[in-house]
Amino acid sequence: MAPPPAANNGGAGGFSRVAIVGVGLIGGSLGMALRGRRLAQTIVGIGRDAARLETARGLGAVDEIATDPAAGVDGADLVVLATPIRQIIADLATLSPLLSPGALVTDVGSTKAEIARAGDAALPRGTFVAGHPMAGSERSGVEAANPELFIEAVWALTPTAATNPDALDRVKALAQGVGARVLVLDPHEHDRAVAVTSHLPHVLAYALSALAADTARNSPHLYDLAAGSFASATRVAASPPDLWQDVALTNRAALAEVLRAYRADLDTVLAALDAGNADVLRDRFQAGFDAKRG
Amino acid sequence: MAPPPAANNGGAGGFSRVAIVGVGLIGGSLGMALRGRRLAQTIVGIGRDAARLETARGLGAVDEIATDPAAGVDGADLVVLATPIRQIIADLATLSPLLSPGALVTDVGSTKAEIARAGDAALPRGTFVAGHPMAGSERSGVEAANPELFIEAVWALTPTAATNPDALDRVKALAQGVGARVLVLDPHEHDRAVAVTSHLPHVLAYALSALAADTARNSPHLYDLAAGSFASATRVAASPPDLWQDVALTNRAALAEVLRAYRADLDTVLAALDAGNADVLRDRFQAGFDAKRG
């Protein structure tokens, strides 16, 4: 019998069989990165659509594929949940009884508090390490995956009081192994921060994109007059609406809070426009400029 | 005496001496483009700061410089106003008595209705052609200028009932000569469209940039968790606040109207977040997605 391939998966921290549930942009990129760097012996891709899994295997994202979750996670010492958030939460419960003893579970969802709570509730104590690689884009699908997606990206890990420190270290080593900069922080702090830096920008882009389409009905040249600022401001409106519905629903309170604060600033600008108050307009624009430059 | 350089400035439409008031990003790029394509015999740069004008000449944006507007526009058959909007409006009145007979005047300001009205009032009937090349960026100054800035860019021209058709044609030929696609439309229609496609995006970027800075005071990892969507959404917050104050003040009504409509959409999203209404969130995100893809 041939010896197993020499892989950088031994000793403390390495994994030998990694199951990735959902082989899209993030899951596929992670599979490619782990395979390219030999950070695991075997990567198995789990999903519902055999044809899409075959595409993922053809692109080098996974070694094996499984449409049966029980078969897919059997023997895995790490399971990575890389589906939309509601599916992650559902899978935490359904996969839990199927896991091999000692298996760790992590995820890549864009919100963390609800997922961390669900993982702690569903899985053996200490074995869940909630995570969020900040490496998405408006593109989706394994066709957009690339093994360098995580290089220099921040990968947030949000342990709870229940998380086993060794489990955290092993998932941290995995993220660092694919080139990411790991940031460990509280899941609620994570969710409040990304409400501003990621979730609100998506809400704003969708709303501007929709407003432009509405306005264009009575303004035939509107899109001819769209230059760089419109393109930047609406870029992420090309992101999948179902994914962002999940994000918004699982970070409702934090997103509503920042949206209220944002709306209050717009109200200030609107009042200044109505009154022709040059000083207030200048003040608000200057505040944004200073923050951008600062 | 040497013959004048062979320049593509003869016949109908060409200009022999073009004065550019304000040699920054737009004015400087126009000067470079006109010189590079030999679309005028001489380009004179007019400004208050001799050192900055020398920089512009050193970068090849102008042939001659003048800090005295009277000397600068003397003999010019085209004067291009490329300063911030309030300065354009002021210059229309002060330069009018200094112009040579038959001189045309155009501008590159981001709003058009107030400028078109001021130009028609200040200048000899028919000689003003208000314009707006959609070729800005968050950068500014002649150091950011480049002669290819206008290639494939839309250059809006917004004649009024007073505008001489021949004057319009000559300015149109100039814009096309530097590679732009000319769009002729009513100044008010222009202003309503760019309120959505340019002015609102700047307001949104300044507000998000300022909100992030406020939030970061109590969220030390906030900027670590800022990925691509935040960068895109705040890119133009690096634009000069004084320029955008002018834009907002000279397009108050249209900008206030679109900001109200935008805020109403955010209110819908906010109410859906508060109520946990998944369908409304999906509907609003889908509307933005469809418009982006459409």
PDB file of N, CA and C in Angstrom, chain B residues 15 18-22 26-28 30 34 77-93 95 99 103-120 122-123 126-135 150 154-160 163 167-168 170-172 174-175 178 180 182-183 185-187 190-191 194 199 246-247 250:
ATOM      1  N   PHE B  15     -10.573  76.050 -33.030  1.00  0.00           N
ATOM      2  CA  PHE B  15     -10.270  77.238 -32.246  1.00  0.00           C
ATOM      3  C   PHE B  15      -8.771  77.492 -32.354  1.00  0.00           C
ATOM      4  N   VAL B  18      -7.274  78.959 -27.039  1.00  0.00           N
ATOM      5  CA  VAL B  18      -8.217  78.485 -26.027  1.00  0.00           C
ATOM      6  C   VAL B  18      -7.694  78.879 -24.650  1.00  0.00           C
ATOM      7  N   ALA B  19      -8.499  79.611 -23.917  1.00  0.00           N
ATOM      8  CA  ALA B  19      -8.140  79.979 -22.544  1.00  0.00           C
ATOM      9  C   ALA B  19      -8.882  79.061 -21.579  1.00  0.00           C
ATOM     10  N   ILE B  20      -8.121  78.443 -20.681  1.00  0.00           N
ATOM     11  CA  ILE B  20      -8.723  77.543 -19.690  1.00  0.00           C
ATOM     12  C   ILE B  20      -8.575  78.189 -18.314  1.00  0.00           C
ATOM     13  N   VAL B  21      -9.691  78.520 -17.713  1.00  0.00           N
ATOM     14  CA  VAL B  21      -9.687  79.149 -16.390  1.00  0.00           C
ATOM     15  C   VAL B  21      -9.811  78.048 -15.343  1.00  0.00           C
ATOM     16  N   GLY B  22      -8.741  77.829 -14.607  1.00  0.00           N
ATOM     17  CA  GLY B  22      -8.732  76.749 -13.616  1.00  0.00           C
ATOM     18  C   GLY B  22      -8.092  75.504 -14.215  1.00  0.00           C
ATOM     19  N   ILE B  26      -9.685  68.565 -14.445  1.00  0.00           N
ATOM     20  CA  ILE B  26     -10.430  68.614 -15.710  1.00  0.00           C
ATOM     21  C   ILE B  26      -9.785  69.605 -16.673  1.00  0.00           C
ATOM     22  N   GLY B  27      -9.549  70.828 -16.187  1.00  0.00           N
ATOM     23  CA  GLY B  27      -8.948  71.831 -17.057  1.00  0.00           C
ATOM     24  C   GLY B  27      -7.582  71.394 -17.570  1.00  0.00           C
ATOM     25  N   GLY B  28      -6.792  70.794 -16.689  1.00  0.00           N
ATOM     26  CA  GLY B  28      -5.470  70.340 -17.087  1.00  0.00           C
ATOM     27  C   GLY B  28      -5.531  69.184 -18.082  1.00  0.00           C
ATOM     28  N   LEU B  30      -7.952  68.618 -20.143  1.00  0.00           N
ATOM     29  CA  LEU B  30      -8.418  69.167 -21.424  1.00  0.00           C
ATOM     30  C   LEU B  30      -7.266  69.848 -22.162  1.00  0.00           C
ATOM     31  N   LEU B  34      -6.033  68.727 -25.806  1.00  0.00           N
ATOM     32  CA  LEU B  34      -6.068  69.649 -26.945  1.00  0.00           C
ATOM     33  C   LEU B  34      -4.666  69.828 -27.525  1.00  0.00           C
ATOM     34  N   ASP B  77     -10.507  82.681 -28.720  1.00  0.00           N
ATOM     35  CA  ASP B  77     -11.813  82.469 -29.366  1.00  0.00           C
ATOM     36  C   ASP B  77     -12.646  81.431 -28.630  1.00  0.00           C
ATOM     37  N   LEU B  78     -12.033  80.807 -27.629  1.00  0.00           N
ATOM     38  CA  LEU B  78     -12.811  79.945 -26.727  1.00  0.00           C
ATOM     39  C   LEU B  78     -12.264  80.101 -25.320  1.00  0.00           C
ATOM     40  N   VAL B  79     -13.168  80.305 -24.368  1.00  0.00           N
ATOM     41  CA  VAL B  79     -12.808  80.341 -22.954  1.00  0.00           C
ATOM     42  C   VAL B  79     -13.524  79.180 -22.264  1.00  0.00           C
ATOM     43  N   VAL B  80     -12.747  78.345 -21.576  1.00  0.00           N
ATOM     44  CA  VAL B  80     -13.298  77.186 -20.870  1.00  0.00           C
ATOM     45  C   VAL B  80     -13.201  77.450 -19.370  1.00  0.00           C
ATOM     46  N   LEU B  81     -14.326  77.478 -18.703  1.00  0.00           N
ATOM     47  CA  LEU B  81     -14.339  77.712 -17.264  1.00  0.00           C
ATOM     48  C   LEU B  81     -14.303  76.370 -16.546  1.00  0.00           C
ATOM     49  N   ALA B  82     -13.214  76.129 -15.817  1.00  0.00           N
ATOM     50  CA  ALA B  82     -12.991  74.810 -15.210  1.00  0.00           C
ATOM     51  C   ALA B  82     -12.642  74.937 -13.731  1.00  0.00           C
ATOM     52  N   THR B  83     -13.251  75.914 -13.088  1.00  0.00           N
ATOM     53  CA  THR B  83     -13.074  76.094 -11.647  1.00  0.00           C
ATOM     54  C   THR B  83     -14.264  75.466 -10.920  1.00  0.00           C
ATOM     55  N   PRO B  84     -14.262  75.484  -9.574  1.00  0.00           N
ATOM     56  CA  PRO B  84     -15.480  75.083  -8.857  1.00  0.00           C
ATOM     57  C   PRO B  84     -16.682  75.945  -9.292  1.00  0.00           C
ATOM     58  N   ILE B  85     -17.872  75.418  -9.079  1.00  0.00           N
ATOM     59  CA  ILE B  85     -19.076  76.001  -9.680  1.00  0.00           C
ATOM     60  C   ILE B  85     -19.312  77.454  -9.288  1.00  0.00           C
ATOM     61  N   ARG B  86     -19.163  77.751  -8.016  1.00  0.00           N
ATOM     62  CA  ARG B  86     -19.431  79.150  -7.611  1.00  0.00           C
ATOM     63  C   ARG B  86     -18.480  80.117  -8.287  1.00  0.00           C
ATOM     64  N   GLN B  87     -17.242  79.656  -8.511  1.00  0.00           N
ATOM     65  CA  GLN B  87     -16.271  80.500  -9.210  1.00  0.00           C
ATOM     66  C   GLN B  87     -16.647  80.639 -10.687  1.00  0.00           C
ATOM     67  N   ILE B  88     -17.143  79.560 -11.277  1.00  0.00           N
ATOM     68  CA  ILE B  88     -17.617  79.645 -12.672  1.00  0.00           C
ATOM     69  C   ILE B  88     -18.677  80.733 -12.788  1.00  0.00           C
ATOM     70  N   ILE B  89     -19.635  80.706 -11.876  1.00  0.00           N
ATOM     71  CA  ILE B  89     -20.741  81.676 -11.938  1.00  0.00           C
ATOM     72  C   ILE B  89     -20.222  83.099 -11.744  1.00  0.00           C
ATOM     73  N   ALA B  90     -19.268  83.258 -10.839  1.00  0.00           N
ATOM     74  CA  ALA B  90     -18.686  84.589 -10.635  1.00  0.00           C
ATOM     75  C   ALA B  90     -17.892  85.033 -11.869  1.00  0.00           C
ATOM     76  N   ASP B  91     -17.138  84.107 -12.444  1.00  0.00           N
ATOM     77  CA  ASP B  91     -16.291  84.463 -13.587  1.00  0.00           C
ATOM     78  C   ASP B  91     -17.106  84.832 -14.823  1.00  0.00           C
ATOM     79  N   LEU B  92     -18.263  84.227 -14.973  1.00  0.00           N
ATOM     80  CA  LEU B  92     -19.094  84.562 -16.130  1.00  0.00           C
ATOM     81  C   LEU B  92     -19.343  86.063 -16.177  1.00  0.00           C
ATOM     82  N   ALA B  93     -19.618  86.630 -15.018  1.00  0.00           N
ATOM     83  CA  ALA B  93     -19.902  88.073 -14.963  1.00  0.00           C
ATOM     84  C   ALA B  93     -18.628  88.900 -15.115  1.00  0.00           C
ATOM     85  N   LEU B  95     -15.640  88.054 -16.408  1.00  0.00           N
ATOM     86  CA  LEU B  95     -14.892  87.900 -17.656  1.00  0.00           C
ATOM     87  C   LEU B  95     -15.631  88.492 -18.854  1.00  0.00           C
ATOM     88  N   LEU B  99     -13.858  89.732 -22.850  1.00  0.00           N
ATOM     89  CA  LEU B  99     -13.749  88.771 -23.955  1.00  0.00           C
ATOM     90  C   LEU B  99     -13.529  89.467 -25.284  1.00  0.00           C
ATOM     91  N   ALA B 103     -15.907  85.600 -29.198  1.00  0.00           N
ATOM     92  CA  ALA B 103     -15.429  84.493 -28.362  1.00  0.00           C
ATOM     93  C   ALA B 103     -16.603  83.665 -27.855  1.00  0.00           C
ATOM     94  N   LEU B 104     -16.414  82.354 -27.838  1.00  0.00           N
ATOM     95  CA  LEU B 104     -17.376  81.455 -27.207  1.00  0.00           C
ATOM     96  C   LEU B 104     -16.886  81.120 -25.802  1.00  0.00           C
ATOM     97  N   VAL B 105     -17.839  80.773 -24.961  1.00  0.00           N
ATOM     98  CA  VAL B 105     -17.512  80.378 -23.588  1.00  0.00           C
ATOM     99  C   VAL B 105     -18.213  79.061 -23.296  1.00  0.00           C
ATOM    100  N   THR B 106     -17.491  78.146 -22.671  1.00  0.00           N
ATOM    101  CA  THR B 106     -18.103  76.917 -22.169  1.00  0.00           C
ATOM    102  C   THR B 106     -17.590  76.680 -20.756  1.00  0.00           C
ATOM    103  N   ASP B 107     -18.134  75.664 -20.100  1.00  0.00           N
ATOM    104  CA  ASP B 107     -17.683  75.359 -18.746  1.00  0.00           C
ATOM    105  C   ASP B 107     -17.739  73.853 -18.561  1.00  0.00           C
ATOM    106  N   VAL B 108     -17.225  73.391 -17.414  1.00  0.00           N
ATOM    107  CA  VAL B 108     -17.197  71.950 -17.150  1.00  0.00           C
ATOM    108  C   VAL B 108     -17.830  71.629 -15.794  1.00  0.00           C
ATOM    109  N   GLY B 109     -18.681  72.519 -15.308  1.00  0.00           N
ATOM    110  CA  GLY B 109     -19.266  72.332 -13.982  1.00  0.00           C
ATOM    111  C   GLY B 109     -20.220  71.146 -13.904  1.00  0.00           C
ATOM    112  N   SER B 110     -20.338  70.596 -12.689  1.00  0.00           N
ATOM    113  CA  SER B 110     -21.128  69.369 -12.497  1.00  0.00           C
ATOM    114  C   SER B 110     -22.627  69.616 -12.423  1.00  0.00           C
ATOM    115  N   THR B 111     -23.066  70.859 -12.243  1.00  0.00           N
ATOM    116  CA  THR B 111     -24.482  71.186 -12.341  1.00  0.00           C
ATOM    117  C   THR B 111     -24.645  72.200 -13.464  1.00  0.00           C
ATOM    118  N   LYS B 112     -25.827  72.208 -14.078  1.00  0.00           N
ATOM    119  CA  LYS B 112     -25.932  72.968 -15.312  1.00  0.00           C
ATOM    120  C   LYS B 112     -27.018  74.042 -15.320  1.00  0.00           C
ATOM    121  N   ALA B 113     -28.106  73.891 -14.619  1.00  0.00           N
ATOM    122  CA  ALA B 113     -29.202  74.851 -14.777  1.00  0.00           C
ATOM    123  C   ALA B 113     -28.793  76.246 -14.291  1.00  0.00           C
ATOM    124  N   GLU B 114     -28.212  76.337 -13.109  1.00  0.00           N
ATOM    125  CA  GLU B 114     -27.820  77.660 -12.590  1.00  0.00           C
ATOM    126  C   GLU B 114     -26.726  78.282 -13.437  1.00  0.00           C
ATOM    127  N   ILE B 115     -25.804  77.468 -13.868  1.00  0.00           N
ATOM    128  CA  ILE B 115     -24.699  77.976 -14.682  1.00  0.00           C
ATOM    129  C   ILE B 115     -25.209  78.448 -16.044  1.00  0.00           C
ATOM    130  N   ALA B 116     -26.096  77.655 -16.658  1.00  0.00           N
ATOM    131  CA  ALA B 116     -26.629  78.048 -17.973  1.00  0.00           C
ATOM    132  C   ALA B 116     -27.382  79.377 -17.870  1.00  0.00           C
ATOM    133  N   ARG B 117     -28.137  79.537 -16.798  1.00  0.00           N
ATOM    134  CA  ARG B 117     -28.885  80.780 -16.592  1.00  0.00           C
ATOM    135  C   ARG B 117     -27.920  81.953 -16.410  1.00  0.00           C
ATOM    136  N   ALA B 118     -26.886  81.730 -15.596  1.00  0.00           N
ATOM    137  CA  ALA B 118     -25.911  82.798 -15.347  1.00  0.00           C
ATOM    138  C   ALA B 118     -25.144  83.150 -16.610  1.00  0.00           C
ATOM    139  N   GLY B 119     -24.792  82.145 -17.401  1.00  0.00           N
ATOM    140  CA  GLY B 119     -24.054  82.408 -18.639  1.00  0.00           C
ATOM    141  C   GLY B 119     -24.885  83.181 -19.645  1.00  0.00           C
ATOM    142  N   ASP B 120     -26.128  82.765 -19.803  1.00  0.00           N
ATOM    143  CA  ASP B 120     -27.000  83.485 -20.743  1.00  0.00           C
ATOM    144  C   ASP B 120     -27.187  84.935 -20.298  1.00  0.00           C
ATOM    145  N   ALA B 122     -25.049  86.783 -18.493  1.00  0.00           N
ATOM    146  CA  ALA B 122     -23.825  87.581 -18.426  1.00  0.00           C
ATOM    147  C   ALA B 122     -23.190  87.823 -19.792  1.00  0.00           C
ATOM    148  N   LEU B 123     -23.312  86.860 -20.703  1.00  0.00           N
ATOM    149  CA  LEU B 123     -22.518  86.902 -21.930  1.00  0.00           C
ATOM    150  C   LEU B 123     -23.338  87.386 -23.122  1.00  0.00           C
ATOM    151  N   GLY B 126     -26.147  83.966 -27.049  1.00  0.00           N
ATOM    152  CA  GLY B 126     -25.844  82.801 -27.875  1.00  0.00           C
ATOM    153  C   GLY B 126     -24.443  82.262 -27.737  1.00  0.00           C
ATOM    154  N   THR B 127     -23.567  82.989 -27.027  1.00  0.00           N
ATOM    155  CA  THR B 127     -22.150  82.598 -27.027  1.00  0.00           C
ATOM    156  C   THR B 127     -21.771  81.631 -25.904  1.00  0.00           C
ATOM    157  N   PHE B 128     -22.719  81.314 -25.038  1.00  0.00           N
ATOM    158  CA  PHE B 128     -22.395  80.391 -23.935  1.00  0.00           C
ATOM    159  C   PHE B 128     -22.967  79.009 -24.214  1.00  0.00           C
ATOM    160  N   VAL B 129     -22.116  77.995 -24.042  1.00  0.00           N
ATOM    161  CA  VAL B 129     -22.526  76.602 -24.203  1.00  0.00           C
ATOM    162  C   VAL B 129     -22.131  75.869 -22.926  1.00  0.00           C
ATOM    163  N   ALA B 130     -23.102  75.643 -22.051  1.00  0.00           N
ATOM    164  CA  ALA B 130     -22.796  74.973 -20.788  1.00  0.00           C
ATOM    165  C   ALA B 130     -22.494  73.503 -21.035  1.00  0.00           C
ATOM    166  N   GLY B 131     -21.509  72.983 -20.312  1.00  0.00           N
ATOM    167  CA  GLY B 131     -21.114  71.595 -20.535  1.00  0.00           C
ATOM    168  C   GLY B 131     -20.673  70.887 -19.272  1.00  0.00           C
ATOM    169  N   HIS B 132     -20.624  69.567 -19.352  1.00  0.00           N
ATOM    170  CA  HIS B 132     -20.218  68.760 -18.200  1.00  0.00           C
ATOM    171  C   HIS B 132     -19.609  67.435 -18.671  1.00  0.00           C
ATOM    172  N   PRO B 133     -18.286  67.398 -18.755  1.00  0.00           N
ATOM    173  CA  PRO B 133     -17.654  66.110 -19.053  1.00  0.00           C
ATOM    174  C   PRO B 133     -17.732  65.195 -17.832  1.00  0.00           C
ATOM    175  N   MET B 134     -18.284  63.995 -18.022  1.00  0.00           N
ATOM    176  CA  MET B 134     -18.443  63.050 -16.907  1.00  0.00           C
ATOM    177  C   MET B 134     -17.142  62.265 -16.767  1.00  0.00           C
ATOM    178  N   ALA B 135     -16.136  62.964 -16.279  1.00  0.00           N
ATOM    179  CA  ALA B 135     -14.805  62.353 -16.288  1.00  0.00           C
ATOM    180  C   ALA B 135     -14.029  62.704 -15.031  1.00  0.00           C
ATOM    181  N   PHE B 150     -10.845  61.961 -21.272  1.00  0.00           N
ATOM    182  CA  PHE B 150     -12.177  62.134 -21.879  1.00  0.00           C
ATOM    183  C   PHE B 150     -12.524  61.044 -22.885  1.00  0.00           C
ATOM    184  N   VAL B 154     -18.767  60.400 -21.395  1.00  0.00           N
ATOM    185  CA  VAL B 154     -19.893  61.220 -21.854  1.00  0.00           C
ATOM    186  C   VAL B 154     -19.594  62.676 -21.511  1.00  0.00           C
ATOM    187  N   TRP B 155     -19.795  63.559 -22.484  1.00  0.00           N
ATOM    188  CA  TRP B 155     -19.633  64.997 -22.257  1.00  0.00           C
ATOM    189  C   TRP B 155     -21.004  65.618 -22.544  1.00  0.00           C
ATOM    190  N   ALA B 156     -21.685  65.989 -21.476  1.00  0.00           N
ATOM    191  CA  ALA B 156     -23.012  66.577 -21.649  1.00  0.00           C
ATOM    192  C   ALA B 156     -22.884  68.037 -22.055  1.00  0.00           C
ATOM    193  N   LEU B 157     -23.676  68.452 -23.032  1.00  0.00           N
ATOM    194  CA  LEU B 157     -23.813  69.864 -23.384  1.00  0.00           C
ATOM    195  C   LEU B 157     -25.278  70.217 -23.221  1.00  0.00           C
ATOM    196  N   THR B 158     -25.520  71.347 -22.552  1.00  0.00           N
ATOM    197  CA  THR B 158     -26.895  71.674 -22.176  1.00  0.00           C
ATOM    198  C   THR B 158     -27.276  73.060 -22.672  1.00  0.00           C
ATOM    199  N   PRO B 159     -27.528  73.174 -23.976  1.00  0.00           N
ATOM    200  CA  PRO B 159     -27.905  74.473 -24.531  1.00  0.00           C
ATOM    201  C   PRO B 159     -29.272  74.919 -24.016  1.00  0.00           C
ATOM    202  N   THR B 160     -29.462  76.221 -24.062  1.00  0.00           N
ATOM    203  CA  THR B 160     -30.765  76.802 -23.739  1.00  0.00           C
ATOM    204  C   THR B 160     -31.363  77.374 -25.025  1.00  0.00           C
ATOM    205  N   THR B 163     -28.929  79.636 -26.834  1.00  0.00           N
ATOM    206  CA  THR B 163     -27.642  79.188 -27.361  1.00  0.00           C
ATOM    207  C   THR B 163     -27.618  79.187 -28.895  1.00  0.00           C
ATOM    208  N   ALA B 167     -22.481  77.787 -32.240  1.00  0.00           N
ATOM    209  CA  ALA B 167     -21.626  77.720 -31.045  1.00  0.00           C
ATOM    210  C   ALA B 167     -21.694  76.317 -30.438  1.00  0.00           C
ATOM    211  N   LEU B 168     -22.903  75.779 -30.373  1.00  0.00           N
ATOM    212  CA  LEU B 168     -23.072  74.417 -29.854  1.00  0.00           C
ATOM    213  C   LEU B 168     -22.268  73.423 -30.688  1.00  0.00           C
ATOM    214  N   ARG B 170     -19.634  73.917 -32.501  1.00  0.00           N
ATOM    215  CA  ARG B 170     -18.181  74.065 -32.363  1.00  0.00           C
ATOM    216  C   ARG B 170     -17.682  73.479 -31.040  1.00  0.00           C
ATOM    217  N   VAL B 171     -18.451  73.681 -29.960  1.00  0.00           N
ATOM    218  CA  VAL B 171     -18.038  73.095 -28.677  1.00  0.00           C
ATOM    219  C   VAL B 171     -18.196  71.571 -28.722  1.00  0.00           C
ATOM    220  N   LYS B 172     -19.246  71.130 -29.398  1.00  0.00           N
ATOM    221  CA  LYS B 172     -19.442  69.686 -29.570  1.00  0.00           C
ATOM    222  C   LYS B 172     -18.246  69.051 -30.292  1.00  0.00           C
ATOM    223  N   LEU B 174     -15.242  70.139 -30.355  1.00  0.00           N
ATOM    224  CA  LEU B 174     -14.097  70.146 -29.437  1.00  0.00           C
ATOM    225  C   LEU B 174     -14.144  68.939 -28.507  1.00  0.00           C
ATOM    226  N   ALA B 175     -15.313  68.695 -27.921  1.00  0.00           N
ATOM    227  CA  ALA B 175     -15.458  67.570 -26.987  1.00  0.00           C
ATOM    228  C   ALA B 175     -15.220  66.243 -27.707  1.00  0.00           C
ATOM    229  N   VAL B 178     -11.515  65.444 -28.372  1.00  0.00           N
ATOM    230  CA  VAL B 178     -10.684  64.864 -27.309  1.00  0.00           C
ATOM    231  C   VAL B 178     -11.192  63.481 -26.910  1.00  0.00           C
ATOM    232  N   ALA B 180     -14.498  62.369 -26.414  1.00  0.00           N
ATOM    233  CA  ALA B 180     -15.714  62.185 -25.626  1.00  0.00           C
ATOM    234  C   ALA B 180     -16.914  61.858 -26.518  1.00  0.00           C
ATOM    235  N   VAL B 182     -20.586  62.999 -26.986  1.00  0.00           N
ATOM    236  CA  VAL B 182     -21.372  64.166 -26.599  1.00  0.00           C
ATOM    237  C   VAL B 182     -22.846  63.801 -26.466  1.00  0.00           C
ATOM    238  N   LEU B 183     -23.431  64.260 -25.368  1.00  0.00           N
ATOM    239  CA  LEU B 183     -24.865  64.080 -25.127  1.00  0.00           C
ATOM    240  C   LEU B 183     -25.470  65.471 -24.948  1.00  0.00           C
ATOM    241  N   LEU B 185     -28.571  67.722 -23.996  1.00  0.00           N
ATOM    242  CA  LEU B 185     -29.854  67.613 -23.286  1.00  0.00           C
ATOM    243  C   LEU B 185     -30.139  68.890 -22.512  1.00  0.00           C
ATOM    244  N   ASP B 186     -31.371  68.994 -22.069  1.00  0.00           N
ATOM    245  CA  ASP B 186     -31.825  70.155 -21.304  1.00  0.00           C
ATOM    246  C   ASP B 186     -31.083  70.256 -19.972  1.00  0.00           C
ATOM    247  N   PRO B 187     -30.696  71.457 -19.560  1.00  0.00           N
ATOM    248  CA  PRO B 187     -29.924  71.566 -18.308  1.00  0.00           C
ATOM    249  C   PRO B 187     -30.667  71.035 -17.077  1.00  0.00           C
ATOM    250  N   HIS B 190     -30.535  67.301 -17.181  1.00  0.00           N
ATOM    251  CA  HIS B 190     -29.186  66.910 -16.740  1.00  0.00           C
ATOM    252  C   HIS B 190     -29.085  66.908 -15.222  1.00  0.00           C
ATOM    253  N   ASP B 191     -29.545  67.989 -14.623  1.00  0.00           N
ATOM    254  CA  ASP B 191     -29.375  68.121 -13.178  1.00  0.00           C
ATOM    255  C   ASP B 191     -30.182  67.083 -12.396  1.00  0.00           C
ATOM    256  N   VAL B 194     -28.138  63.655 -12.874  1.00  0.00           N
ATOM    257  CA  VAL B 194     -26.883  63.532 -12.118  1.00  0.00           C
ATOM    258  C   VAL B 194     -27.109  63.643 -10.610  1.00  0.00           C
ATOM    259  N   HIS B 199     -24.518  63.030  -7.659  1.00  0.00           N
ATOM    260  CA  HIS B 199     -24.547  63.848  -6.436  1.00  0.00           C
ATOM    261  C   HIS B 199     -24.972  63.018  -5.234  1.00  0.00           C
ATOM    262  N   ASP B 246     -20.487  73.052  -3.352  1.00  0.00           N
ATOM    263  CA  ASP B 246     -20.970  73.852  -4.482  1.00  0.00           C
ATOM    264  C   ASP B 246     -21.990  73.085  -5.318  1.00  0.00           C
ATOM    265  N   VAL B 247     -21.655  71.841  -5.597  1.00  0.00           N
ATOM    266  CA  VAL B 247     -22.576  71.015  -6.394  1.00  0.00           C
ATOM    267  C   VAL B 247     -23.927  70.924  -5.699  1.00  0.00           C
ATOM    268  N   THR B 250     -25.909  74.185  -5.791  1.00  0.00           N
ATOM    269  CA  THR B 250     -26.424  74.600  -7.092  1.00  0.00           C
ATOM    270  C   THR B 250     -27.352  73.549  -7.710  1.00  0.00           C
TER     271      THR B 250
END
